[in-house]
Amino acid sequence: MSNKQRVENKRALERTFDLIVIGGGITGAGIALDAVTRGLSVVVLEMQDYAAGTSSRSTKLVHGGLRYLKNFEVRMVAEVGKEREIVYENGPHATTPEWMMLPFYEKGTFGPWTTNIGLRVYDFLAGVKKDERRKMLSVEETLEREPLLKREGLKGSGYYVEYKTDDARLTLEVMKKAVEKGSVAFNYMKVEQLLYNDGKITGVKAHDLTDGMVHHVYGKKVVNSTGPWVDEIRAMDHVKKDKYLFHTKGVHLVFDHIKFPLQQAVYFDTPDGRMVFAIPREGKTYVGTTDTPFKGELKNPTVTRDDRIYLLETIHEMFPNVKLLEDDIESTWAGVRPLIHEEGKSPSEISRKDEIFISDSGLMSIAGGKLTGYRKMGEQVVNMVTKQLKQETGHSYPESQTKHLPISGGNVNGATGFESFALASIHEGQRLGISENEAYSLVHRYGSNVQKVFYYFEQAPKHLELNPIVYAELMYSLEYEQVYKPVDFFIRRTGALFFNISWVEKHQQSVVNFMKEYFNWNNEQYDEYLEELKTAIQQAKEPVPQV
Ligand SMILES: Cc1cc2nc3c(=O)[nH]c(=O)nc-3n(C[C@H](O)[C@H](O)[C@H](O)COP(=O)(O)OP(=O)(O)OC[C@H]3O[C@@H](n4cnc5c(N)ncnc54)[C@H](O)[C@@H]3O)c2cc1C
């Protein structure tokens, strides 16, 4: 899966596929993996980089769905909770359990009774493992775990498990598995038109944004899994819309752990009744999210001064001894939620449910949903696809095969096997001369694929201006993860723009220089991609004026 062989790879587009998937976020990746493992021929077309839409801009939690309990969406809680366990087992390098604290205060939204019952119901519905079931903490226990919390009015807390993830890497690992199983996938390939025969959809016209070529790609079925862009593709299909998307923006801020030394992940309600997470991660603390209606450019939602101030005030309200200034914000990101419009409801009241729409032409569109539900959504969409294919061709396909299928990097004998795998691999990394901390990060980022990263580390040419670990990660992402631009590497392959922005600033020039050689870019391309990276760094660090 490398863009170096893109021209040769594109020959694969000449066949007629069983399924064309438009959009390479977590939803598209999940659909592709489900379809290809049931024997369908599949192509994924993504107009940006994989996960460059919402799937790299979330709160980065594989939720168990606790928040749905507030709206009494009981079936959803049960389904999402169980699915979380499957996502974890199939890729324990990509998700990590994290105890979350839900403090309650006098006159707050939650009380000890409601929290206790709520979490107990949640444990039951979601089938939570015994050692991860909720605990109720006294005021003292709460403050012992998180001394920074506001003391005034504190009555205790609920304590339960969420799972942290790197959303973009999760998407990549699912996509890589789909490709390993035979799916074709292209990033920077934009669908600009839908193709029809007798009113039925038969394919798409796709524009390769890397070389300007236009390709007619044919498929028996076409799925639109374009997240916030779902209505744009539906408009190409001239769908009469009874339901349409409503976009809201969510913003996160990142601080150095020294400035905001949070010990414990906390999920708390704000004075205006919203829920916000504060989560320690990789030597940083990140906080989010906001939820405001969004009408700007979907590709590049940005963080305004108002967003920053709102979250800073929220932090000061809940952690009064933490004195953070705007200058302490190291990095930020913003994402657009593709919610399905519901009349009369505010952004945070709208359900996060996914829905599938099938148009008269046969175009299937999937909207809404969560990271956690990607596998199940894939299964549901492909159930519909295979049912239709059976009716039309008589050919039957097996049931979904993904429940016990490790994603790429997940060949570590499940969650229990991962610990011993990680230990052995960290030792191996140390033997090669990598520090324990760096080896730890690599093993948790790449799982069982870390062997390939170690291989590149050993091969790193001595004279290169690139640091050998950066070289190893970059080579792996170029050869196996279809990196095409520097932003792909720094944002979606390593997450560094969010959690290690000084590392990005330090290595940006040497990485871009190396990529120029690797892809044989001309000066114009070099300037464009370097500029794009610099803009991304600036937008992560500084507020962007509201338009
Ligand atoms: C602020 C925020 C916080 C969130 N937090 C969480 C969380 O903690 N946990 C959780 O489970 N969920 C969370 N979510 C929800 C979750 O991130 C989304 O549901 C999920 O990422 C949507 O994935 P997707 O693949 O449907 O859409 P996307 O990731 O947006 O993918 C759609 C893709 O389609 C591509 N595309 C669009 N048009 C075209 C075209 N014409 N041709 C080709 N490609 C095209 C886009 O470039 C894009 O990459 C959060 C969302 C937001 C906004």
XYZ file of C-alpha atoms and ligand atoms in Angstrom:
600
model
C 0.000 0.000 0.000
C 2.360 2.693 -1.252
C 1.744 5.749 -3.403
C 5.134 5.265 -5.021
C 3.521 2.651 -7.273
C 0.352 4.685 -7.732
C 0.368 4.573 -11.536
C 0.670 0.766 -11.569
C -1.815 0.460 -8.703
C -4.381 2.382 -10.722
C -4.581 -0.443 -13.284
C -6.730 -2.202 -10.692
C -9.436 0.390 -11.403
C -10.124 -1.094 -14.837
C -12.317 -3.944 -13.577
C -15.954 -3.702 -12.469
C -16.089 -3.979 -8.699
C -18.826 -5.530 -6.624
C -18.670 -2.497 -4.360
C -17.391 1.067 -4.613
C -16.959 2.806 -1.259
C -16.806 6.609 -1.391
C -14.967 7.990 1.660
C -11.981 6.607 3.544
C -12.848 7.471 7.147
C -13.533 4.845 9.789
C -16.957 4.065 8.271
C -15.607 3.467 4.764
C -12.714 1.413 6.130
C -15.109 -0.750 8.161
C -17.366 -1.338 5.150
C -14.408 -2.241 2.927
C -13.047 -4.739 5.449
C -16.403 -6.390 5.978
C -17.088 -6.616 2.246
C -13.702 -7.903 1.137
C -13.619 -10.611 3.819
C -16.996 -11.880 2.570
C -15.571 -12.286 -0.913
C -16.675 -9.058 -2.609
C -14.320 -7.098 -4.826
C -14.043 -3.624 -3.304
C -12.508 -0.245 -4.046
C -12.315 2.685 -1.610
C -11.955 6.210 -3.019
C -10.931 8.951 -0.590
C -10.574 12.559 -1.744
C -8.148 13.628 1.009
C -5.969 11.370 3.107
C -7.565 8.456 4.955
C -9.190 9.719 8.158
C -8.591 13.363 7.195
C -12.311 14.053 7.744
C -13.916 13.519 11.130
C -12.030 10.292 11.806
C -8.851 12.089 12.902
C -10.657 14.886 14.732
C -12.673 13.135 17.441
C -12.208 12.983 21.218
C -10.284 9.757 20.476
C -12.348 7.501 22.711
C -13.823 4.166 21.780
C -16.852 4.916 23.940
C -18.976 2.380 25.646
C -21.872 4.746 25.010
C -22.574 5.935 28.549
C -23.814 9.317 27.353
C -26.701 7.659 25.496
C -28.082 6.524 28.814
C -28.948 10.129 29.572
C -31.353 10.010 26.595
C -32.557 6.487 27.511
C -31.193 4.998 24.285
C -30.918 1.627 25.997
C -30.480 -0.608 22.948
C -27.765 1.656 21.670
C -25.858 1.461 24.989
C -26.021 -2.327 24.972
C -24.861 -2.588 21.365
C -22.108 0.004 21.579
C -20.766 -1.358 24.883
C -20.412 -4.872 23.522
C -18.929 -3.656 20.300
C -16.253 -1.750 22.188
C -14.964 -5.029 23.596
C -14.671 -6.498 20.097
C -12.857 -3.420 18.787
C -10.413 -3.749 21.686
C -9.769 -7.473 21.235
C -9.113 -7.091 17.521
C -6.617 -4.275 17.942
C -5.344 -3.926 21.503
C -2.458 -1.793 20.277
C -4.938 0.728 18.892
C -7.184 1.062 21.956
C -6.283 1.191 25.650
C -8.592 1.016 28.687
C -8.646 4.225 30.705
C -10.425 4.700 34.031
C -12.666 7.732 33.790
C -13.955 9.771 36.708
C -17.417 11.311 36.693
C -17.513 13.719 39.673
C -20.819 14.923 41.074
C -21.560 18.153 42.843
C -24.358 19.714 44.846
C -26.905 21.021 42.342
C -25.008 19.306 39.454
C -26.617 17.273 36.639
C -25.562 14.022 38.274
C -25.962 12.871 41.857
C -24.564 9.816 43.646
C -27.815 7.956 43.230
C -28.361 8.622 39.525
C -24.687 8.016 38.763
C -24.606 4.764 40.687
C -27.762 3.437 39.055
C -26.705 4.785 35.673
C -23.295 3.151 35.769
C -24.741 -0.090 37.139
C -27.300 -0.254 34.303
C -24.514 0.595 31.903
C -22.257 -2.216 33.183
C -25.133 -4.636 32.774
C -26.291 -3.478 29.337
C -22.806 -3.149 27.906
C -21.648 -6.485 29.375
C -18.668 -4.782 31.034
C -15.918 -7.161 32.304
C -15.843 -7.756 36.058
C -12.573 -5.934 36.700
C -13.751 -2.941 34.676
C -17.119 -2.476 36.392
C -17.978 0.851 37.910
C -16.931 1.886 41.390
C -18.381 4.715 43.459
C -15.769 6.931 45.138
C -16.134 9.064 48.263
C -15.041 12.714 48.299
C -11.657 11.714 49.788
C -11.093 8.919 47.276
C -12.069 11.258 44.453
C -9.641 13.968 45.537
C -6.898 11.435 46.145
C -7.168 10.312 42.551
C -7.529 13.852 41.210
C -6.443 16.625 43.599
C -6.998 19.318 40.964
C -10.794 18.935 41.016
C -12.964 21.684 42.447
C -13.625 20.795 46.111
C -16.548 23.115 46.749
C -19.791 21.148 46.642
C -18.064 17.883 45.645
C -20.095 14.867 46.752
C -18.054 12.029 45.291
C -17.661 10.421 41.875
C -18.450 7.497 39.677
C -15.474 5.607 38.298
C -15.775 3.581 35.117
C -13.720 2.493 32.112
C -13.527 4.153 28.696
C -11.057 3.204 25.943
C -8.553 5.651 24.482
C -7.599 5.363 20.844
C -5.821 7.172 18.064
C -8.793 7.555 15.732
C -6.722 8.079 12.569
C -4.498 5.090 13.297
C -7.527 2.948 14.046
C -8.901 3.916 10.636
C -5.551 3.172 8.998
C -5.275 -0.245 10.648
C -8.756 -1.219 9.460
C -8.032 0.084 5.962
C -4.681 -1.733 5.811
C -6.382 -4.969 6.809
C -8.955 -4.477 4.053
C -6.134 -3.948 1.556
C -4.226 -6.973 2.888
C -7.400 -9.000 2.229
C -7.600 -7.754 -1.368
C -9.438 -4.434 -1.319
C -8.200 -1.661 -3.603
C -7.908 1.750 -1.911
C -6.781 5.196 -3.035
C -6.414 8.395 -1.081
C -6.443 11.752 -2.908
C -9.042 10.362 -5.322
C -12.130 12.549 -5.402
C -15.508 11.338 -6.622
C -16.917 14.188 -8.722
C -19.804 12.577 -10.508
C -21.970 9.492 -10.310
C -22.481 7.285 -13.369
C -25.825 5.716 -14.290
C -27.402 3.251 -16.652
C -31.189 3.372 -16.981
C -31.455 5.432 -13.797
C -29.443 2.922 -11.777
C -26.077 3.848 -10.367
C -23.246 1.929 -12.042
C -20.122 3.755 -10.990
C -18.358 7.025 -10.346
C -16.132 9.511 -12.094
C -13.093 10.020 -9.893
C -10.464 12.721 -10.163
C -6.964 11.714 -9.104
C -5.785 14.819 -7.264
C -2.149 13.708 -7.466
C -1.861 13.752 -11.268
C -5.100 15.303 -12.533
C -6.228 12.127 -14.322
C -9.935 11.277 -14.424
C -11.032 7.656 -14.001
C -14.382 6.031 -14.639
C -14.729 3.392 -11.965
C -17.549 0.876 -12.280
C -19.259 -1.062 -9.530
C -22.384 -3.147 -9.043
C -23.088 -1.259 -5.819
C -21.989 2.168 -4.586
C -21.864 3.200 -0.941
C -21.569 6.807 0.172
C -19.750 6.853 3.521
C -18.506 10.406 3.347
C -19.391 11.516 6.879
C -20.034 15.269 6.869
C -20.081 15.225 3.039
C -22.881 12.638 2.749
C -25.370 15.241 1.499
C -22.930 16.467 -1.184
C -22.846 13.007 -2.738
C -26.607 12.649 -2.276
C -27.022 15.958 -4.124
C -25.060 14.464 -7.082
C -27.642 11.673 -6.990
C -30.496 14.268 -7.022
C -32.000 12.694 -3.917
C -35.131 14.326 -2.598
C -34.120 14.712 1.014
C -36.550 13.926 3.782
C -33.633 13.781 6.181
C -30.519 15.864 5.965
C -27.275 16.408 7.827
C -26.726 19.020 10.435
C -23.093 19.926 11.100
C -21.701 20.836 14.475
C -18.113 21.630 15.343
C -16.173 20.150 18.231
C -12.866 21.590 19.431
C -10.080 20.157 21.621
C -7.165 21.915 23.323
C -3.835 20.306 24.265
C -1.577 21.428 27.133
C 1.735 20.197 28.385
C 1.226 17.958 31.409
C 3.514 20.232 33.407
C 1.089 23.118 32.876
C -2.021 21.032 33.446
C -0.841 18.087 35.575
C -4.031 16.054 35.447
C -3.513 12.577 36.953
C -6.848 11.143 36.073
C -9.219 11.297 33.093
C -12.338 13.244 34.078
C -15.727 13.549 32.387
C -17.600 16.528 33.764
C -20.548 18.757 33.067
C -20.161 22.431 32.277
C -22.200 25.344 33.674
C -24.160 25.417 30.392
C -25.109 21.755 30.798
C -22.689 20.172 28.301
C -20.261 17.324 28.988
C -16.516 17.731 28.562
C -13.552 15.353 28.834
C -10.122 16.145 30.293
C -7.680 13.333 29.524
C -3.976 12.824 30.287
C -2.069 11.392 27.330
C 1.569 11.029 26.238
C 2.862 13.743 28.566
C 0.007 16.113 27.641
C -3.512 16.829 28.858
C -6.245 17.390 26.312
C -9.688 18.829 26.867
C -12.784 18.843 24.723
C -15.161 19.230 23.240
C -17.343 22.124 22.222
C -20.550 21.574 20.242
C -21.617 24.517 18.086
C -23.498 24.656 14.766
C -21.019 24.769 11.875
C -21.416 26.258 8.397
C -17.770 26.710 7.322
C -15.494 24.710 5.016
C -15.922 21.027 5.904
C -12.375 20.133 4.942
C -10.772 22.533 7.325
C -12.739 23.338 10.449
C -10.619 25.649 12.558
C -10.394 26.751 16.162
C -11.447 30.307 16.922
C -10.577 32.473 19.899
C -14.135 31.974 21.262
C -13.639 28.191 21.190
C -10.374 28.510 23.084
C -11.815 30.881 25.684
C -14.889 28.704 26.215
C -12.772 25.637 26.982
C -10.301 27.583 29.135
C -13.213 28.906 31.219
C -14.615 25.400 31.481
C -11.261 24.130 32.756
C -10.958 26.940 35.300
C -14.455 26.230 36.574
C -13.752 22.550 37.237
C -10.037 22.807 38.130
C -9.840 26.191 39.915
C -6.199 25.852 40.944
C -5.038 25.265 37.404
C -4.028 28.639 36.022
C -3.872 28.317 32.277
C -3.416 31.146 29.838
C -4.131 31.125 26.132
C -0.389 30.956 25.538
C -0.265 27.625 27.371
C -2.304 25.981 24.608
C 0.226 23.871 22.704
C -2.015 22.490 20.019
C -5.683 22.232 19.030
C -7.914 20.464 16.585
C -11.488 20.813 15.403
C -13.842 18.263 13.878
C -17.257 18.340 12.245
C -19.973 15.996 13.506
C -22.210 14.650 10.787
C -25.463 14.553 12.727
C -28.834 13.704 11.267
C -31.090 16.728 11.676
C -33.897 16.382 14.199
C -36.476 19.132 14.345
C -36.424 21.235 17.517
C -33.367 19.615 19.131
C -30.176 21.361 20.217
C -26.779 20.060 18.953
C -26.027 18.017 22.068
C -29.523 16.532 22.200
C -29.397 15.136 18.680
C -28.891 11.384 18.632
C -25.494 10.058 17.456
C -27.256 7.092 15.843
C -26.212 5.989 12.381
C -28.729 5.618 9.589
C -28.618 4.118 6.126
C -30.533 5.718 3.258
C -31.025 3.976 -0.096
C -31.980 6.196 -3.024
C -34.061 5.272 -6.093
C -30.853 4.906 -8.107
C -29.498 2.370 -5.595
C -26.955 4.696 -3.962
C -26.559 3.695 -0.320
C -25.614 6.473 2.077
C -24.597 5.970 5.663
C -24.598 8.896 8.043
C -24.033 9.531 11.714
C -22.460 6.906 13.969
C -19.338 6.621 16.125
C -15.839 5.200 15.942
C -16.936 2.392 18.222
C -19.636 1.198 15.879
C -17.510 1.026 12.730
C -17.440 -2.775 12.504
C -21.157 -3.171 13.116
C -21.983 -0.415 10.599
C -19.764 -2.196 8.076
C -21.636 -5.416 8.707
C -25.056 -3.745 8.349
C -24.184 -2.004 5.093
C -22.644 -5.126 3.581
C -25.681 -7.195 4.675
C -27.768 -4.898 2.497
C -25.276 -5.046 -0.363
C -25.064 -8.848 -0.362
C -28.842 -9.185 -0.095
C -29.297 -7.044 -3.188
C -26.498 -8.828 -5.047
C -28.106 -12.170 -4.257
C -31.450 -10.993 -5.610
C -29.816 -9.649 -8.750
C -27.210 -12.325 -9.500
C -28.229 -15.362 -7.430
C -24.792 -15.417 -5.835
C -24.750 -15.767 -2.026
C -22.136 -14.439 0.331
C -21.248 -15.573 3.848
C -22.136 -13.707 7.036
C -19.781 -11.029 8.349
C -16.328 -12.374 9.147
C -14.882 -9.490 11.145
C -15.952 -10.232 14.722
C -12.806 -12.196 15.489
C -10.534 -10.731 12.838
C -7.535 -8.774 14.124
C -7.017 -5.477 12.344
C -3.578 -4.687 10.914
C -1.013 -4.677 13.745
C -3.413 -6.693 15.908
C -1.737 -10.120 15.597
C -0.786 -10.132 19.256
C -3.078 -12.862 20.668
C -5.806 -10.478 21.712
C -5.880 -8.107 24.647
C -4.339 -10.608 27.076
C -1.524 -11.515 24.679
C -0.675 -7.887 23.985
C 1.059 -7.308 27.299
C 3.672 -10.048 26.810
C 3.996 -9.142 23.124
C 4.658 -5.519 24.060
C 7.260 -6.442 26.672
C 9.176 -8.706 24.304
C 9.033 -6.143 21.488
C 10.179 -3.291 23.725
C 13.192 -5.438 24.695
C 13.880 -6.141 21.067
C 13.749 -2.421 20.305
C 16.158 -1.720 23.149
C 18.542 -4.368 21.795
C 18.582 -2.420 18.528
C 19.527 0.754 20.379
C 16.098 2.361 20.761
C 15.310 3.862 24.178
C 12.688 2.123 26.305
C 10.265 5.057 26.009
C 10.580 5.261 22.265
C 10.260 1.494 21.879
C 7.134 1.620 24.070
C 5.574 4.270 21.812
C 6.458 2.393 18.636
C 5.048 -0.906 19.915
C 1.804 0.758 20.990
C 1.520 2.661 17.733
C 2.239 -0.186 15.313
C 1.364 -3.364 17.253
C 2.570 -6.472 15.436
C 3.744 -4.324 12.499
C 6.461 -2.869 14.708
C 8.859 -5.483 13.306
C 8.776 -3.650 9.990
C 9.485 -0.343 11.706
C 12.428 -1.932 13.528
C 13.669 -3.242 10.186
C 13.755 0.301 8.755
C 15.444 1.546 11.909
C 18.233 -0.965 11.370
C 18.482 0.003 7.689
C 18.583 3.768 8.358
C 21.417 5.183 6.230
C 24.073 6.677 8.525
C 24.647 9.831 6.468
C 20.983 10.857 6.410
C 19.892 14.156 7.985
C 16.820 12.307 9.290
C 16.796 10.934 12.814
C 16.799 7.067 12.481
C 13.488 6.624 14.330
C 11.818 9.297 12.235
C 13.287 7.561 9.180
C 11.892 4.197 10.322
C 8.387 5.554 10.920
C 8.410 7.597 7.738
C 9.591 4.684 5.584
C 6.980 2.396 7.106
C 4.244 4.947 6.454
C 5.444 5.561 2.891
C 5.746 1.885 2.004
C 2.777 0.456 3.910
C 0.389 3.291 4.729
C 0.067 5.300 1.514
C 1.498 8.508 2.909
C 1.528 11.051 0.125
C 2.086 14.423 1.798
C 4.021 15.551 4.882
C 0.729 16.387 6.665
C -0.350 12.753 6.279
C 2.704 11.668 8.226
C 2.668 14.341 10.914
C -1.087 14.392 11.524
C -2.611 11.013 10.738
C 0.266 8.474 10.887
C 1.912 9.734 14.073
C -0.654 12.079 15.704
C 2.320 14.315 16.432
C 0.703 17.575 15.324
C -1.682 17.189 18.261
C 0.418 15.549 20.962
C 4.005 16.403 20.095
C 3.995 19.574 18.035
C 7.585 20.484 18.933
C 8.674 17.160 17.374
C 6.859 18.197 14.174
C 8.604 21.561 14.158
C 11.943 19.917 14.767
C 11.668 17.311 12.012
C 9.466 19.043 9.426
C 12.281 20.175 7.163
C 14.204 16.895 7.098
C 11.017 14.900 6.468
C 9.897 17.139 3.603
C 13.393 16.997 2.075
C 13.392 13.214 2.285
C 9.914 12.955 0.756
C 10.967 15.182 -2.131
C 13.666 12.689 -3.051
C 11.465 9.673 -2.405
C 8.628 10.874 -4.670
C 10.802 12.883 -7.016
C 8.731 16.046 -6.459
C 9.410 19.162 -8.479
C 10.053 22.443 -6.654
C 6.445 23.540 -6.953
C 5.180 20.400 -5.238
C 7.865 20.721 -2.589
C 6.854 24.325 -1.822
C 3.147 23.495 -1.814
C 3.446 20.557 0.589
C 5.840 22.343 2.914
C 3.515 25.343 2.999
C 0.543 23.088 3.715
C 2.397 21.615 6.695
C 3.363 25.040 7.999
C -0.254 26.225 7.764
C -1.402 23.123 9.670
C 1.136 23.840 12.415
C 0.058 27.463 12.621
C -3.660 26.603 12.725
C -3.018 24.080 15.506
C -1.178 26.683 17.562
C -3.046 29.906 16.932
C -6.709 30.893 16.805
C -8.186 31.388 13.371
C -10.570 34.365 12.998
C -14.237 33.437 12.714
C -15.575 33.801 9.162
C -15.411 16.688 17.909
C -15.804 15.262 17.715
C -15.558 14.342 18.728
C -15.894 13.011 18.551
N -15.543 12.115 19.490
C -15.805 10.808 19.315
C -15.295 9.846 20.229
O -14.584 10.163 21.169
N -15.635 8.547 20.014
C -16.398 8.157 18.949
O -16.679 6.972 18.821
N -16.822 9.036 18.023
C -16.528 10.348 18.176
N -16.924 11.257 17.230
C -17.656 10.762 16.058
C -16.717 10.100 15.054
O -15.500 10.781 14.983
C -17.389 10.061 13.691
O -18.656 9.459 13.820
C -16.602 9.260 12.674
O -15.249 9.635 12.645
C -17.219 9.453 11.293
O -16.467 8.714 10.385
P -16.861 8.673 8.848
O -15.961 7.713 8.204
O -18.327 8.425 8.723
O -16.613 10.164 8.358
P -15.214 10.852 7.995
O -14.141 10.423 8.887
O -15.456 12.305 7.894
O -14.875 10.246 6.577
C -15.545 10.643 5.409
C -14.507 10.772 4.325
O -15.150 10.952 3.063
C -14.263 11.712 2.272
N -14.996 12.287 1.142
C -15.925 13.263 1.180
N -16.355 13.554 -0.065
C -15.690 12.738 -0.915
C -15.675 12.586 -2.325
N -16.443 13.339 -3.121
N -14.848 11.648 -2.857
C -14.048 10.889 -2.077
N -14.010 11.016 -0.726
C -14.822 11.925 -0.151
C -13.730 12.755 3.236
O -12.524 13.329 2.778
C -13.582 11.969 4.519
O -12.269 11.510 4.748
C -16.566 12.595 17.362
C -16.809 13.522 16.346
C -16.419 14.839 16.518
C -16.641 15.816 15.413
